[in-house]
Short mmCIF file of C-alpha atoms and ligand atoms in Angstrom, two decimals:
data_model
loop_
_atom_site.label_atom_id
_atom_site.label_comp_id
_atom_site.label_asym_id
_atom_site.label_seq_id
_atom_site.Cartn_x
_atom_site.Cartn_y
_atom_site.Cartn_z
CA MET F 1 10.55 -31.41 -22.63
CA SER F 2 7.44 -33.41 -23.57
CA THR F 3 4.98 -31.97 -26.12
CA PRO F 4 4.34 -28.35 -25.12
CA SER F 5 0.76 -27.24 -24.42
CA ILE F 6 -1.04 -24.23 -25.91
CA CYS F 7 -0.64 -21.11 -23.76
CA LEU F 8 -3.87 -19.73 -22.24
CA CYS F 9 -2.46 -16.23 -22.66
CA CYS F 10 -0.49 -15.92 -25.94
CA ARG F 11 -2.02 -19.03 -27.62
CA GLU F 12 1.42 -20.35 -28.68
CA PRO F 13 2.27 -24.06 -28.19
CA ALA F 14 5.06 -23.18 -25.76
CA VAL F 15 4.01 -24.33 -22.26
CA GLU F 16 6.30 -26.77 -20.43
CA GLU F 17 4.97 -28.72 -17.41
CA PHE F 18 7.15 -28.38 -14.29
CA LEU F 19 4.95 -29.46 -11.37
CA ASP F 20 2.37 -32.24 -10.97
CA LEU F 21 0.31 -31.88 -7.78
CA GLY F 22 -1.69 -35.03 -8.44
CA THR F 23 -5.37 -35.68 -9.10
CA VAL F 24 -7.16 -33.79 -6.35
CA PRO F 25 -10.68 -32.55 -5.46
CA LEU F 26 -11.57 -28.86 -5.89
CA ALA F 27 -9.94 -26.97 -3.03
CA ASN F 28 -13.11 -25.12 -1.98
CA ALA F 29 -15.49 -28.07 -2.33
CA LEU F 30 -16.11 -28.71 1.38
CA LEU F 31 -18.31 -31.72 2.08
CA ASP F 32 -21.28 -31.91 4.44
CA ALA F 33 -20.19 -35.44 5.39
CA PRO F 34 -17.47 -37.87 4.29
CA PRO F 35 -18.62 -39.48 0.99
CA VAL F 36 -19.80 -43.09 1.22
CA ARG F 37 -17.98 -43.98 -2.00
CA ALA F 38 -14.68 -42.31 -3.04
CA ALA F 39 -16.01 -42.00 -6.61
CA ALA F 40 -18.73 -39.66 -5.33
CA GLU F 41 -16.12 -36.93 -4.90
CA PRO F 42 -14.90 -35.56 -8.26
CA ARG F 43 -11.13 -35.20 -8.70
CA HIS F 44 -9.18 -33.37 -11.36
CA PRO F 45 -5.51 -33.32 -12.41
CA LEU F 46 -3.56 -30.33 -11.06
CA ARG F 47 -0.47 -29.68 -13.21
CA VAL F 48 1.42 -26.43 -13.70
CA GLY F 49 3.47 -25.19 -16.67
CA TYR F 50 5.60 -22.24 -17.85
CA CYS F 51 5.18 -20.53 -21.23
CA HIS F 52 8.54 -20.08 -22.95
CA ARG F 53 7.04 -17.34 -25.14
CA CYS F 54 5.13 -14.96 -22.79
CA HIS F 55 6.41 -16.26 -19.38
CA ALA F 56 2.88 -17.01 -18.08
CA VAL F 57 2.83 -19.72 -15.39
CA GLN F 58 -0.50 -21.52 -15.70
CA LEU F 59 -2.54 -24.66 -15.07
CA LEU F 60 -2.46 -27.32 -17.77
CA ASP F 61 -5.89 -28.71 -16.90
CA LEU F 62 -8.90 -26.43 -16.55
CA VAL F 63 -12.16 -27.18 -14.77
CA PRO F 64 -15.27 -25.46 -16.26
CA PRO F 65 -16.06 -22.25 -14.29
CA ALA F 66 -19.63 -23.39 -13.61
CA GLN F 67 -18.22 -26.31 -11.55
CA LEU F 68 -15.71 -24.10 -9.76
CA PHE F 69 -18.22 -21.61 -8.42
CA THR F 70 -21.10 -23.88 -7.45
CA ASP F 71 -19.85 -24.35 -3.91
CA TYR F 72 -18.25 -21.00 -3.29
CA VAL F 73 -17.40 -20.45 0.37
CA TYR F 74 -17.85 -16.86 1.47
CA GLU F 75 -14.94 -15.64 3.55
CA SER F 76 -13.53 -12.22 2.72
CA SER F 77 -14.76 -10.32 5.77
CA PHE F 78 -13.53 -13.00 8.17
CA SER F 79 -9.99 -11.60 8.27
CA ASP F 80 -9.23 -8.37 10.14
CA ALA F 81 -6.03 -7.86 8.13
CA PHE F 82 -7.94 -8.11 4.86
CA VAL F 83 -10.59 -5.56 5.87
CA LEU F 84 -7.86 -3.09 6.91
CA HIS F 85 -5.95 -3.65 3.66
CA ALA F 86 -9.16 -2.89 1.71
CA ARG F 87 -9.70 0.41 3.53
CA LEU F 88 -6.14 1.63 2.88
CA TYR F 89 -6.44 0.49 -0.75
CA ALA F 90 -9.67 2.48 -1.30
CA ASP F 91 -8.21 5.58 0.39
CA GLU F 92 -5.12 5.46 -1.80
CA LEU F 93 -7.13 5.10 -5.03
CA MET F 94 -9.47 7.98 -4.12
CA ARG F 95 -6.49 10.23 -3.37
CA ARG F 96 -4.25 9.23 -6.26
CA LEU F 97 -6.95 9.20 -8.97
CA ARG F 98 -8.81 12.19 -7.45
CA LEU F 99 -12.15 10.36 -7.28
CA GLY F 100 -15.27 12.24 -6.19
CA PRO F 101 -19.06 12.44 -6.59
CA ASP F 102 -18.75 12.67 -10.42
CA SER F 103 -16.56 9.58 -10.76
CA PHE F 104 -17.68 6.03 -11.46
CA VAL F 105 -15.84 3.04 -9.99
CA VAL F 106 -16.51 -0.57 -11.01
CA GLU F 107 -15.11 -3.51 -9.09
CA ILE F 108 -14.96 -6.97 -10.66
CA ALA F 109 -15.48 -9.92 -8.29
CA SER F 110 -16.51 -7.47 -5.58
CA ASN F 111 -17.42 -10.22 -3.11
CA ASP F 112 -19.49 -8.99 -0.14
CA GLY F 113 -18.63 -5.34 -0.92
CA TYR F 114 -15.83 -5.09 1.68
CA LEU F 115 -13.77 -2.83 -0.63
CA LEU F 116 -16.54 -0.82 -2.35
CA LYS F 117 -18.14 -0.04 1.02
CA ASN F 118 -15.30 2.48 1.49
CA PHE F 119 -16.29 4.25 -1.77
CA VAL F 120 -19.98 4.26 -0.76
CA ASP F 121 -19.02 5.87 2.58
CA ALA F 122 -17.00 8.55 0.69
CA ARG F 123 -19.94 9.19 -1.70
CA VAL F 124 -18.04 8.01 -4.80
CA PRO F 125 -20.54 6.29 -7.16
CA CYS F 126 -19.66 2.65 -7.66
CA LEU F 127 -20.91 -0.72 -8.85
CA GLY F 128 -19.85 -4.22 -7.88
CA VAL F 129 -19.88 -7.19 -10.28
CA GLU F 130 -20.01 -10.49 -8.41
CA PRO F 131 -20.84 -13.88 -9.97
CA ALA F 132 -22.04 -15.60 -6.78
CA GLN F 133 -25.74 -14.68 -6.28
CA ASN F 134 -25.82 -15.14 -2.50
CA ILE F 135 -22.70 -13.02 -2.00
CA ALA F 136 -23.89 -10.26 -4.36
CA ALA F 137 -27.09 -10.16 -2.26
CA LYS F 138 -25.03 -9.70 0.95
CA ALA F 139 -23.26 -6.71 -0.66
CA SER F 140 -26.55 -5.10 -1.70
CA VAL F 141 -27.88 -5.50 1.85
CA ARG F 142 -24.93 -3.53 3.22
CA GLY F 143 -25.59 -0.72 0.74
CA VAL F 144 -23.11 -1.56 -2.02
CA PRO F 145 -24.84 -1.61 -5.44
CA THR F 146 -23.94 -4.98 -6.99
CA ILE F 147 -24.98 -7.00 -10.05
CA ALA F 148 -24.77 -10.80 -9.91
CA ARG F 149 -22.89 -11.65 -13.12
CA PHE F 150 -19.59 -12.94 -14.45
CA PHE F 151 -17.55 -10.09 -15.89
CA ASP F 152 -17.06 -10.39 -19.65
CA ALA F 153 -17.57 -8.31 -22.83
CA ALA F 154 -21.38 -8.54 -22.52
CA THR F 155 -21.31 -7.35 -18.89
CA ALA F 156 -18.94 -4.49 -19.81
CA ALA F 157 -21.34 -3.41 -22.61
CA LEU F 158 -24.34 -3.62 -20.26
CA ILE F 159 -22.71 -1.40 -17.62
CA ARG F 160 -21.55 1.12 -20.23
CA ARG F 161 -25.07 1.30 -21.65
CA GLU F 162 -26.80 1.73 -18.29
CA ARG F 163 -24.25 3.68 -16.23
CA GLY F 164 -21.73 5.03 -18.75
CA PRO F 165 -17.98 4.35 -18.97
CA ALA F 166 -15.94 3.83 -15.81
CA ASP F 167 -13.15 6.08 -14.53
CA VAL F 168 -11.66 3.18 -12.62
CA VAL F 169 -12.05 -0.58 -12.92
CA ILE F 170 -10.71 -2.51 -9.94
CA GLY F 171 -9.97 -6.22 -9.84
CA ASN F 172 -8.74 -7.57 -6.53
CA ASN F 173 -7.52 -11.16 -6.76
CA VAL F 174 -9.50 -11.88 -9.89
CA LEU F 175 -6.99 -11.94 -12.78
CA ALA F 176 -5.47 -15.25 -11.72
CA HIS F 177 -8.93 -16.84 -11.80
CA VAL F 178 -9.61 -15.99 -15.44
CA PRO F 179 -8.30 -18.51 -18.00
CA THR F 180 -9.42 -16.17 -20.83
CA ILE F 181 -7.24 -13.38 -19.47
CA VAL F 182 -6.69 -11.51 -22.75
CA PRO F 183 -10.39 -11.19 -23.78
CA PHE F 184 -11.16 -10.35 -20.12
CA LEU F 185 -8.66 -7.45 -20.14
CA GLY F 186 -10.10 -6.40 -23.52
CA ALA F 187 -13.55 -6.10 -21.89
CA VAL F 188 -12.01 -3.99 -19.08
CA LYS F 189 -10.51 -1.67 -21.70
CA ASP F 190 -13.95 -1.36 -23.39
CA LEU F 191 -15.57 -0.37 -20.10
CA LEU F 192 -13.05 2.40 -19.31
CA GLN F 193 -13.43 5.99 -20.46
CA PRO F 194 -10.46 7.07 -22.65
CA ALA F 195 -8.43 8.43 -19.72
CA GLY F 196 -9.61 5.67 -17.39
CA VAL F 197 -7.42 3.46 -15.22
CA ALA F 198 -7.63 -0.26 -14.46
CA VAL F 199 -6.10 -1.40 -11.17
CA PHE F 200 -5.47 -5.06 -10.47
CA GLU F 201 -4.01 -6.77 -7.48
CA PHE F 202 -2.82 -10.35 -7.67
CA PRO F 203 -0.50 -12.68 -5.73
CA TRP F 204 3.02 -12.17 -7.08
CA LEU F 205 4.64 -15.23 -8.59
CA ARG F 206 8.02 -14.09 -7.21
CA GLU F 207 6.79 -14.77 -3.67
CA LEU F 208 5.37 -18.14 -4.66
CA VAL F 209 8.73 -19.22 -6.13
CA ARG F 210 10.96 -17.70 -3.42
CA HIS F 211 8.94 -19.02 -0.48
CA LEU F 212 7.77 -22.19 -2.21
CA GLU F 213 4.10 -21.27 -1.66
CA PHE F 214 3.00 -24.15 -3.91
CA ASP F 215 -0.18 -24.59 -1.85
CA THR F 216 -1.56 -21.37 -3.38
CA ILE F 217 -1.93 -23.47 -6.55
CA TYR F 218 -5.44 -24.86 -7.00
CA HIS F 219 -8.00 -25.23 -9.77
CA GLU F 220 -9.60 -21.82 -9.15
CA HIS F 221 -6.29 -20.14 -10.07
CA ALA F 222 -5.55 -20.60 -13.77
CA PHE F 223 -2.55 -18.19 -13.65
CA TYR F 224 0.37 -17.45 -11.26
CA LEU F 225 1.40 -14.06 -12.55
CA SER F 226 4.75 -12.35 -12.83
CA LEU F 227 4.96 -8.73 -13.93
CA HIS F 228 6.54 -10.02 -17.17
CA ALA F 229 3.47 -12.18 -17.91
CA LEU F 230 0.96 -9.51 -16.83
CA ARG F 231 2.62 -7.01 -19.15
CA SER F 232 2.38 -9.47 -22.09
CA ALA F 233 -1.31 -10.17 -21.43
CA ALA F 234 -2.13 -6.46 -21.07
CA GLU F 235 -0.37 -5.61 -24.34
CA LEU F 236 -2.26 -8.35 -26.19
CA ALA F 237 -5.50 -6.71 -24.91
CA GLY F 238 -4.53 -3.15 -25.92
CA LEU F 239 -3.62 -1.97 -22.42
CA GLU F 240 -0.32 -0.62 -21.17
CA LEU F 241 1.25 -0.85 -17.75
CA PHE F 242 2.15 2.52 -16.21
CA ASP F 243 2.78 1.63 -12.59
CA ALA F 244 3.26 -1.37 -10.31
CA ARG F 245 3.63 -1.62 -6.52
CA GLU F 246 4.41 -4.39 -4.08
CA GLN F 247 1.71 -5.14 -1.49
CA PRO F 248 2.18 -7.16 1.69
CA VAL F 249 -1.09 -9.16 1.53
CA HIS F 250 -1.57 -12.85 0.68
CA GLY F 251 2.09 -13.60 1.25
CA GLY F 252 3.09 -10.82 -1.19
CA SER F 253 1.03 -9.29 -4.02
CA LEU F 254 1.49 -6.84 -6.86
CA ARG F 255 -0.83 -3.93 -7.59
CA VAL F 256 -0.64 -2.81 -11.22
CA PHE F 257 -2.06 0.25 -12.95
CA LEU F 258 -3.08 0.04 -16.63
CA GLN F 259 -4.36 2.52 -19.21
CA ALA F 260 -5.40 2.18 -22.85
CA GLN F 261 -2.40 1.88 -25.18
CA GLY F 262 -1.45 5.30 -26.52
CA ALA F 263 -4.05 6.94 -24.25
CA VAL F 264 -4.16 10.51 -25.61
CA ALA F 265 -6.59 11.84 -23.02
CA ALA F 266 -4.27 11.33 -20.05
CA PRO F 267 -0.88 9.97 -21.08
CA ARG F 268 0.77 8.74 -17.93
CA GLN F 269 4.47 7.99 -18.11
CA PRO F 270 5.58 4.54 -16.95
CA THR F 271 7.14 4.80 -13.48
CA ALA F 272 10.67 3.65 -12.64
CA GLU F 273 9.13 1.13 -10.26
CA ILE F 274 8.10 -1.04 -13.24
CA GLN F 275 11.71 -1.44 -14.38
CA ARG F 276 12.86 -2.13 -10.82
CA LEU F 277 10.29 -4.93 -10.37
CA LEU F 278 11.02 -6.43 -13.80
CA GLU F 279 14.72 -6.44 -12.91
CA LEU F 280 13.97 -8.24 -9.61
CA GLU F 281 12.10 -10.88 -11.61
CA ARG F 282 15.03 -11.27 -14.03
CA GLN F 283 17.45 -11.64 -11.09
CA ASP F 284 15.25 -14.44 -9.72
CA GLY F 285 15.05 -16.05 -13.17
CA LEU F 286 11.27 -15.79 -13.50
CA ASP F 287 11.80 -15.37 -17.26
CA ARG F 288 13.75 -18.67 -17.48
CA PRO F 289 12.50 -22.28 -17.45
CA ASP F 290 15.29 -23.71 -15.25
CA VAL F 291 13.96 -21.80 -12.19
CA TYR F 292 10.60 -23.54 -12.57
CA ARG F 293 12.16 -26.98 -13.06
CA ALA F 294 14.09 -26.39 -9.81
CA MET F 295 10.89 -25.31 -8.09
CA GLY F 296 9.25 -28.62 -9.05
CA ARG F 297 12.14 -30.48 -7.36
CA ARG F 298 11.94 -28.25 -4.24
CA VAL F 299 8.20 -28.89 -3.84
CA ARG F 300 8.72 -32.66 -4.01
CA ALA F 301 11.44 -32.36 -1.35
CA LEU F 302 9.17 -30.25 0.89
CA ARG F 303 6.49 -32.94 0.74
CA GLU F 304 9.01 -35.47 2.06
CA SER F 305 10.30 -33.22 4.87
CA LEU F 306 6.80 -32.24 6.07
CA ARG F 307 5.69 -35.87 6.13
CA ALA F 308 8.85 -36.83 8.03
CA LEU F 309 8.33 -34.05 10.63
CA LEU F 310 4.70 -35.03 11.30
CA ARG F 311 5.59 -38.73 11.41
CA SER F 312 8.28 -38.17 14.03
CA LEU F 313 5.89 -36.07 16.18
CA LYS F 314 3.27 -38.82 15.97
CA GLN F 315 5.84 -41.46 16.91
CA ARG F 316 6.61 -39.46 20.05
CA GLY F 317 2.94 -39.68 20.97
CA HIS F 318 1.93 -36.09 20.12
CA ARG F 319 -1.54 -35.14 18.93
CA ILE F 320 -1.65 -32.92 15.83
CA VAL F 321 -4.50 -30.89 14.31
CA ALA F 322 -4.61 -28.27 11.56
CA TYR F 323 -5.56 -24.57 11.67
CA GLY F 324 -7.53 -23.01 8.76
CA ALA F 325 -9.74 -24.99 6.36
CA SER F 326 -8.38 -22.88 3.52
CA ALA F 327 -8.12 -23.73 -0.16
CA LYS F 328 -4.33 -23.74 0.17
CA GLY F 329 -4.71 -26.24 3.00
CA SER F 330 -6.62 -28.52 0.65
CA THR F 331 -3.78 -28.47 -1.91
CA LEU F 332 -1.18 -29.06 0.78
CA LEU F 333 -2.95 -31.95 2.54
CA ASN F 334 -4.04 -33.70 -0.64
CA TYR F 335 -0.70 -33.34 -2.44
CA CYS F 336 1.30 -34.42 0.62
CA GLY F 337 -1.13 -37.25 1.43
CA ILE F 338 -1.70 -36.03 5.01
CA GLY F 339 -5.08 -37.08 6.42
CA LYS F 340 -6.83 -38.77 9.33
CA GLU F 341 -3.87 -41.05 10.10
CA THR F 342 -1.91 -37.92 11.12
CA LEU F 343 -4.34 -35.10 11.95
CA ASP F 344 -7.32 -35.29 14.33
CA TYR F 345 -9.31 -32.40 12.84
CA ILE F 346 -9.15 -28.87 11.41
CA VAL F 347 -10.24 -25.70 13.24
CA ASP F 348 -11.48 -22.59 11.40
CA ARG F 349 -13.02 -19.25 12.42
CA SER F 350 -15.59 -19.33 9.61
CA THR F 351 -18.96 -20.58 10.84
CA VAL F 352 -19.81 -21.54 7.24
CA LYS F 353 -17.05 -24.15 7.29
CA GLN F 354 -17.61 -25.52 10.81
CA GLY F 355 -19.48 -28.83 10.94
CA ARG F 356 -18.40 -29.75 7.41
CA CYS F 357 -15.33 -31.70 6.28
CA ALA F 358 -12.30 -30.93 4.13
CA PRO F 359 -12.18 -32.11 0.50
CA GLY F 360 -10.23 -35.29 -0.25
CA VAL F 361 -8.83 -35.86 3.24
CA HIS F 362 -12.30 -35.70 4.91
CA LEU F 363 -11.06 -34.20 8.18
CA PRO F 364 -13.91 -32.69 10.25
CA ILE F 365 -13.88 -28.90 10.77
CA PHE F 366 -14.55 -27.34 14.19
CA GLY F 367 -14.56 -23.81 15.63
CA VAL F 368 -11.23 -22.42 16.90
CA ASP F 369 -12.39 -22.69 20.55
CA LYS F 370 -11.67 -26.41 20.33
CA LEU F 371 -7.95 -25.63 20.28
CA LEU F 372 -8.05 -24.43 23.91
CA GLN F 373 -10.61 -26.97 25.10
CA ASP F 374 -8.86 -29.99 23.58
CA LYS F 375 -5.21 -28.78 23.81
CA PRO F 376 -3.62 -30.77 20.98
CA ASP F 377 0.21 -30.61 21.07
CA TYR F 378 0.65 -29.20 17.57
CA ALA F 379 -1.44 -27.29 15.03
CA LEU F 380 -0.32 -27.32 11.40
CA LEU F 381 -0.91 -23.80 10.02
CA LEU F 382 -2.78 -24.22 6.75
CA ALA F 383 -3.59 -20.47 6.65
CA TRP F 384 0.07 -19.49 7.14
CA ASN F 385 -0.51 -16.18 5.32
CA PHE F 386 -2.33 -15.07 8.51
CA ALA F 387 0.25 -16.62 10.86
CA ASP F 388 0.88 -13.45 12.89
CA GLU F 389 -2.83 -12.69 13.29
CA ILE F 390 -3.63 -16.29 14.25
CA ARG F 391 -0.82 -16.42 16.82
CA ARG F 392 -2.06 -13.17 18.39
CA GLN F 393 -5.60 -14.57 18.61
CA GLN F 394 -4.38 -17.93 19.94
CA ARG F 395 -1.77 -16.67 22.40
CA ALA F 396 -3.39 -18.70 25.19
CA TYR F 397 -2.95 -21.92 23.19
CA GLU F 398 0.80 -21.29 22.84
CA GLN F 399 1.10 -20.15 26.47
CA GLN F 400 -0.40 -23.47 27.53
CA GLY F 401 2.27 -25.36 25.59
CA GLY F 402 0.62 -25.71 22.16
CA ARG F 403 2.85 -25.17 19.11
CA PHE F 404 2.14 -24.11 15.55
CA ILE F 405 3.87 -25.78 12.59
CA HIS F 406 4.55 -23.49 9.62
CA PRO F 407 4.71 -25.64 6.45
CA VAL F 408 6.55 -23.46 3.87
CA PRO F 409 9.19 -22.91 2.50
CA GLU F 410 10.68 -25.41 4.97
CA PRO F 411 8.43 -27.06 7.59
CA HIS F 412 9.27 -25.63 11.03
CA VAL F 413 7.76 -25.33 14.52
CA LEU F 414 7.05 -21.70 15.45
CA GLY F 415 8.38 -20.34 18.72
CA GLU F 416 10.49 -23.42 19.36
CA ALA F 417 13.83 -21.59 19.00
CA ALA F 418 12.57 -18.92 21.44
CA ALA F 419 11.39 -21.58 23.92
CA ALA F 420 14.73 -23.41 23.73
CA ALA F 421 16.62 -20.14 24.36
CA GLN F 422 14.43 -19.46 27.43
CA GLU F 423 15.16 -22.91 28.83
CA GLN F 424 18.90 -22.31 28.46
CA HIS F 425 18.52 -19.04 30.36
CA ALA F 426 16.58 -20.68 33.21
ZN1 ZN O 501 2.32 -17.72 -23.60
#
């Protein structure tokens, strides 16, 4: 391998590059209009590596956080599935950790308060920490106490001073965003009371590798975590893993439970589930570099097959659009080099995105109604993690002959097998 890079997690020079997704714009940096000059749109290298020492899969090139969050697009409450997942999550935590009016729950990166709202309704005292000012303000308006700050050691000290230590610290889809993961987990430990519990949920690397979800890689995500890597990072920060569970959101996530190392106040024994999940990761080779080298080759092959599929549809005179102006869509389109020559436009439910255009490829974004009005032949699903929900909402589009293309792990047209079977019957 070429010269290894320093690991963001264990600080050893042991990171091997296995995937180069090109020099691409920030995935969430939607534009108000196509730039007059290409140079007006900043681009950054997007390369991924594996640490031979602590197993952390990570970006090799970081963009300063201030740049990443300047154009943050608010979206959490736009998905029905996500709101439901949050309610079940809050209910489970309240039951399992016996939370009540004397407890104190802190959520890091609490967004518009969609999760904490459930604690407010159950009269469990809580506080959200959300770096984006406008989004923190939305949370406060809906009755969820929120401070507009990045979470770090200083924020942990401030909360402890003003509100006391926390019984629970929750981080939903935040760990992967933090390049300084070990000091970050150290600050979480400092905020917890001695018997406190930290609960984190993050997209599971096993799903990314198995289903080739390479489009979930973008600059906002410094880490792609396995349970092996999470355990290493937690130990370096003085925390220990005592439970882990699979979750069916975001194409497959893990929820992990941590406590202070050697916690005397409430020693919780590690569950058998941890060993089972670690064993699954070993079976899939997530602790070995060859699996990642193979993944790099599979991603390059997927790019070729997706381009070939779209090209052949175009040659047959079909019109193609895309569904979901998501960050993963930005990685997919920019890496695969799919733009205006192939797609007419993107549709998205979020009114914040409509009227703007997608980074790099500069496709215009319209509301989802356009799908039925305009009746394009195919819609490439860029938000494939919500495929079932989208197909339910857009049943009329499919009934009128429209077809969705699912890009990963192998590009395929949804419903086509079923349609062919029906024709044979007829
Ligand atoms: Zn490492």
